[in-house]
């Protein structure tokens, strides 16, 4: 079911399809659609409340939500673009909410032009294709924004990979080297036959070797 947000309804990926039901022969009116997206679920500290709140305040009549990575396929956004009425408005909080892939973003711009839609990036730029094509300056601005968004995502992932590799390297340096038979001191081997013959117990064996009982047990385990 839809989640009510004041007079605006916010739909998840699968739920959004219900809001685009069509009545045969009835002309649909243009509407203001908001699209909100984040990469992870709420258990990872990401929610859509801020985006849906800002979209509602900007005049979105329906808000479509999605949880997917910026450079991955977005089924809900695709469905929204396919079913938006001509001359409707698509509203997002940032360019990166639409995509962090230059190729995908250019495809979205092409759809907006073909369907004569209006794209509103809240607090940034509005591109109106309802009466014609997108002007070259707006196209260039949005394409550059998408390039920087893709670059930012690549840099974030590179930092994560570098951090993981660094952590693994530190672990190898800090971790204690496994004990082998080569690490057993000569004094242990000197008194070991007497211990095996039962002439001394573990405590006496450890004392005469100058070792702890724990170390003696460890060496004994290696010789089993």
Short mmCIF file of C-alpha atoms in Angstrom, two decimals:
data_model
loop_
_atom_site.label_atom_id
_atom_site.label_comp_id
_atom_site.label_asym_id
_atom_site.label_seq_id
_atom_site.Cartn_x
_atom_site.Cartn_y
_atom_site.Cartn_z
CA UNK A 1 0.00 0.00 0.00
CA UNK A 2 1.00 3.61 -0.44
CA UNK A 3 2.50 5.54 2.44
CA UNK A 4 0.68 8.82 3.07
CA UNK A 5 2.78 11.96 3.38
CA UNK A 6 0.26 14.74 3.99
CA UNK A 7 -1.67 15.01 0.71
CA UNK A 8 1.19 13.45 -1.19
CA UNK A 9 1.54 9.70 -1.59
CA UNK A 10 4.99 8.09 -1.62
CA UNK A 11 5.27 4.72 -3.32
CA UNK A 12 8.01 2.14 -3.16
CA UNK A 13 9.40 0.32 -6.21
CA UNK A 14 6.58 -2.16 -6.75
CA UNK A 15 3.80 -0.07 -5.24
CA UNK A 16 4.39 2.80 -7.65
CA UNK A 17 2.87 0.88 -10.53
CA UNK A 18 -0.60 1.15 -9.00
CA UNK A 19 -0.59 4.94 -9.21
CA UNK A 20 -0.21 4.90 -12.99
CA UNK A 21 -3.40 3.01 -13.75
CA UNK A 22 -4.99 4.22 -17.00
CA UNK A 23 -8.64 4.57 -17.95
CA UNK A 24 -9.12 3.75 -21.62
CA UNK A 25 -10.13 6.76 -23.69
CA UNK A 26 -9.62 9.27 -20.88
CA UNK A 27 -6.94 11.90 -21.43
CA UNK A 28 -4.58 12.12 -18.48
CA UNK A 29 -3.63 15.51 -17.08
CA UNK A 30 -0.01 16.58 -16.60
CA UNK A 31 1.19 16.22 -13.00
CA UNK A 32 4.15 17.04 -10.78
CA UNK A 33 6.01 13.85 -9.89
CA UNK A 34 8.74 13.66 -7.29
CA UNK A 35 11.43 10.99 -7.38
CA UNK A 36 13.47 10.12 -4.28
CA UNK A 37 16.27 7.58 -4.17
CA UNK A 38 18.96 6.37 -1.79
CA UNK A 39 21.40 3.47 -2.06
CA UNK A 40 20.91 1.59 1.21
CA UNK A 41 18.06 0.70 3.51
CA UNK A 42 17.22 2.33 6.83
CA UNK A 43 19.19 -0.27 8.79
CA UNK A 44 22.32 1.30 7.25
CA UNK A 45 21.30 4.79 8.34
CA UNK A 46 19.81 5.98 5.06
CA UNK A 47 16.20 7.12 4.77
CA UNK A 48 14.15 9.05 2.23
CA UNK A 49 12.41 11.41 4.65
CA UNK A 50 14.47 14.46 3.81
CA UNK A 51 13.95 14.04 0.07
CA UNK A 52 10.22 13.33 0.26
CA UNK A 53 9.73 16.29 2.61
CA UNK A 54 11.52 18.69 0.22
CA UNK A 55 9.72 17.31 -2.83
CA UNK A 56 6.36 17.74 -1.13
CA UNK A 57 7.21 21.32 -0.17
CA UNK A 58 8.18 22.03 -3.78
CA UNK A 59 4.76 20.91 -5.05
CA UNK A 60 5.09 17.22 -5.90
CA UNK A 61 1.67 15.61 -6.26
CA UNK A 62 3.01 12.05 -6.17
CA UNK A 63 6.39 10.92 -4.87
CA UNK A 64 8.00 7.77 -6.19
CA UNK A 65 10.74 6.22 -4.05
CA UNK A 66 13.49 3.73 -4.76
CA UNK A 67 16.41 2.08 -2.99
CA UNK A 68 19.15 1.33 -5.47
CA UNK A 69 22.76 2.31 -6.16
CA UNK A 70 23.28 5.35 -8.36
CA UNK A 71 24.93 3.49 -11.23
CA UNK A 72 22.57 0.51 -11.22
CA UNK A 73 19.35 -0.02 -13.18
CA UNK A 74 16.37 1.65 -11.47
CA UNK A 75 13.10 -0.14 -12.31
CA UNK A 76 10.92 2.37 -10.54
CA UNK A 77 12.46 5.40 -12.26
CA UNK A 78 12.15 3.64 -15.62
CA UNK A 79 8.48 2.92 -14.96
CA UNK A 80 7.90 6.51 -13.90
CA UNK A 81 9.48 7.95 -17.07
CA UNK A 82 7.57 5.48 -19.27
CA UNK A 83 4.20 6.43 -17.78
CA UNK A 84 4.50 10.15 -17.10
CA UNK A 85 1.95 12.20 -19.00
CA UNK A 86 3.27 14.60 -21.63
CA UNK A 87 4.15 18.03 -20.21
CA UNK A 88 4.37 16.65 -16.68
CA UNK A 89 7.16 17.66 -14.31
CA UNK A 90 9.81 15.41 -12.82
CA UNK A 91 11.23 16.78 -9.56
CA UNK A 92 14.37 15.56 -7.76
CA UNK A 93 16.46 16.99 -4.94
CA UNK A 94 19.82 16.51 -6.67
CA UNK A 95 21.07 15.38 -10.08
CA UNK A 96 22.72 12.38 -8.39
CA UNK A 97 19.30 11.10 -7.26
CA UNK A 98 18.50 10.33 -10.91
CA UNK A 99 21.79 8.62 -11.69
CA UNK A 100 25.51 8.51 -11.03
CA UNK A 101 26.14 7.04 -14.49
CA UNK A 102 26.77 9.49 -17.34
CA UNK A 103 25.37 7.06 -19.91
CA UNK A 104 22.17 6.45 -17.97
CA UNK A 105 21.72 10.15 -17.20
CA UNK A 106 22.03 11.11 -20.88
CA UNK A 107 19.33 8.54 -21.63
CA UNK A 108 17.07 10.16 -19.03
CA UNK A 109 17.61 13.59 -20.61
CA UNK A 110 16.73 12.16 -24.00
CA UNK A 111 13.46 10.74 -22.63
CA UNK A 112 12.60 14.10 -21.02
CA UNK A 113 13.06 15.84 -24.36
CA UNK A 114 11.11 13.25 -26.36
CA UNK A 115 8.16 13.30 -23.97
CA UNK A 116 8.19 17.10 -23.60
CA UNK A 117 8.62 16.99 -19.84
CA UNK A 118 9.98 19.50 -17.36
CA UNK A 119 12.89 18.54 -15.10
CA UNK A 120 13.32 20.38 -11.81
CA UNK A 121 16.48 19.95 -9.75
CA UNK A 122 15.44 21.60 -6.50
CA UNK A 123 17.57 24.58 -5.60
CA UNK A 124 19.62 24.24 -8.77
CA UNK A 125 18.18 24.27 -12.30
CA UNK A 126 14.87 23.77 -14.10
CA UNK A 127 14.90 22.50 -17.68
CA UNK A 128 11.59 22.95 -19.49
CA UNK A 129 11.06 20.82 -22.61
CA UNK A 130 7.27 21.07 -22.58
CA UNK A 131 7.21 23.43 -25.57
CA UNK A 132 10.43 22.43 -27.30
CA UNK A 133 13.96 21.07 -26.95
CA UNK A 134 16.41 21.53 -24.10
CA UNK A 135 18.69 24.51 -24.60
CA UNK A 136 22.42 23.73 -25.14
CA UNK A 137 23.61 25.48 -21.97
CA UNK A 138 21.22 23.51 -19.76
CA UNK A 139 22.21 20.27 -21.49
CA UNK A 140 25.90 21.02 -20.95
CA UNK A 141 25.35 21.95 -17.29
CA UNK A 142 23.46 18.74 -16.52
CA UNK A 143 25.91 16.54 -18.41
CA UNK A 144 28.83 18.08 -16.53
CA UNK A 145 26.98 17.53 -13.25
CA UNK A 146 26.48 13.86 -14.15
CA UNK A 147 30.19 13.51 -14.99
CA UNK A 148 31.16 14.85 -11.56
CA UNK A 149 28.59 12.59 -9.88
CA UNK A 150 30.03 9.54 -11.61
CA UNK A 151 33.56 10.67 -10.68
CA UNK A 152 32.51 11.15 -7.06
CA UNK A 153 31.08 7.61 -6.93
CA UNK A 154 34.29 6.20 -8.44
CA UNK A 155 36.41 8.07 -5.89
CA UNK A 156 34.26 6.86 -3.00
CA UNK A 157 34.59 3.25 -4.14
CA UNK A 158 38.33 3.64 -4.66
CA UNK A 159 38.71 4.99 -1.11
CA UNK A 160 36.73 2.03 0.23
CA UNK A 161 38.90 -0.46 -1.69
CA UNK A 162 42.05 1.30 -0.51
CA UNK A 163 40.84 1.27 3.09
CA UNK A 164 40.06 -2.46 2.96
CA UNK A 165 43.47 -3.24 1.43
CA UNK A 166 45.21 -1.09 4.04
CA UNK A 167 43.35 -2.79 6.87
CA UNK A 168 44.33 -6.23 5.53
CA UNK A 169 47.97 -5.15 5.21
CA UNK A 170 48.03 -3.84 8.78
CA UNK A 171 46.49 -7.05 10.00
CA UNK A 172 49.31 -9.05 8.44
CA UNK A 173 51.95 -6.81 10.04
CA UNK A 174 50.39 -6.73 13.49
CA UNK A 175 49.27 -10.32 13.74
CA UNK A 176 51.55 -12.76 15.64
CA UNK A 177 53.53 -15.19 13.52
CA UNK A 178 52.29 -18.80 13.98
CA UNK A 179 54.51 -20.93 16.25
CA UNK A 180 56.25 -23.88 14.60
CA UNK A 181 58.62 -26.65 15.78
CA UNK A 182 61.52 -24.45 14.74
CA UNK A 183 60.54 -22.00 17.49
CA UNK A 184 60.95 -24.59 20.27
CA UNK A 185 64.14 -23.76 22.23
CA UNK A 186 67.00 -26.24 22.70
CA UNK A 187 66.48 -26.39 26.48
CA UNK A 188 63.02 -27.86 25.87
CA UNK A 189 64.45 -30.67 23.73
CA UNK A 190 67.21 -31.23 26.32
CA UNK A 191 64.75 -32.08 29.13
CA UNK A 192 61.95 -33.49 26.96
CA UNK A 193 63.13 -37.16 27.21
CA UNK A 194 63.00 -36.97 31.02
CA UNK A 195 59.49 -35.54 30.87
CA UNK A 196 58.41 -38.29 28.48
CA UNK A 197 59.86 -40.91 30.83
CA UNK A 198 57.72 -39.54 33.65
CA UNK A 199 60.59 -38.24 35.76
CA UNK A 200 58.94 -34.79 36.06
CA UNK A 201 55.48 -33.28 35.71
CA UNK A 202 54.47 -30.32 33.54
CA UNK A 203 55.13 -27.76 36.27
CA UNK A 204 58.63 -29.09 36.92
CA UNK A 205 59.31 -29.32 33.20
CA UNK A 206 58.22 -25.70 32.71
CA UNK A 207 60.35 -24.53 35.67
CA UNK A 208 63.51 -26.25 34.58
CA UNK A 209 63.09 -24.89 31.02
CA UNK A 210 62.29 -21.39 32.22
CA UNK A 211 58.94 -21.47 30.38
CA UNK A 212 55.31 -21.02 31.38
CA UNK A 213 53.01 -24.00 31.62
CA UNK A 214 50.95 -22.56 28.73
CA UNK A 215 54.04 -22.42 26.49
CA UNK A 216 55.03 -25.97 27.45
CA UNK A 217 51.56 -27.23 26.54
CA UNK A 218 51.78 -25.39 23.21
CA UNK A 219 55.14 -26.99 22.40
CA UNK A 220 53.86 -30.42 23.44
CA UNK A 221 50.91 -30.02 21.08
CA UNK A 222 53.28 -29.23 18.21
CA UNK A 223 55.22 -32.46 18.90
CA UNK A 224 52.13 -34.72 18.98
#
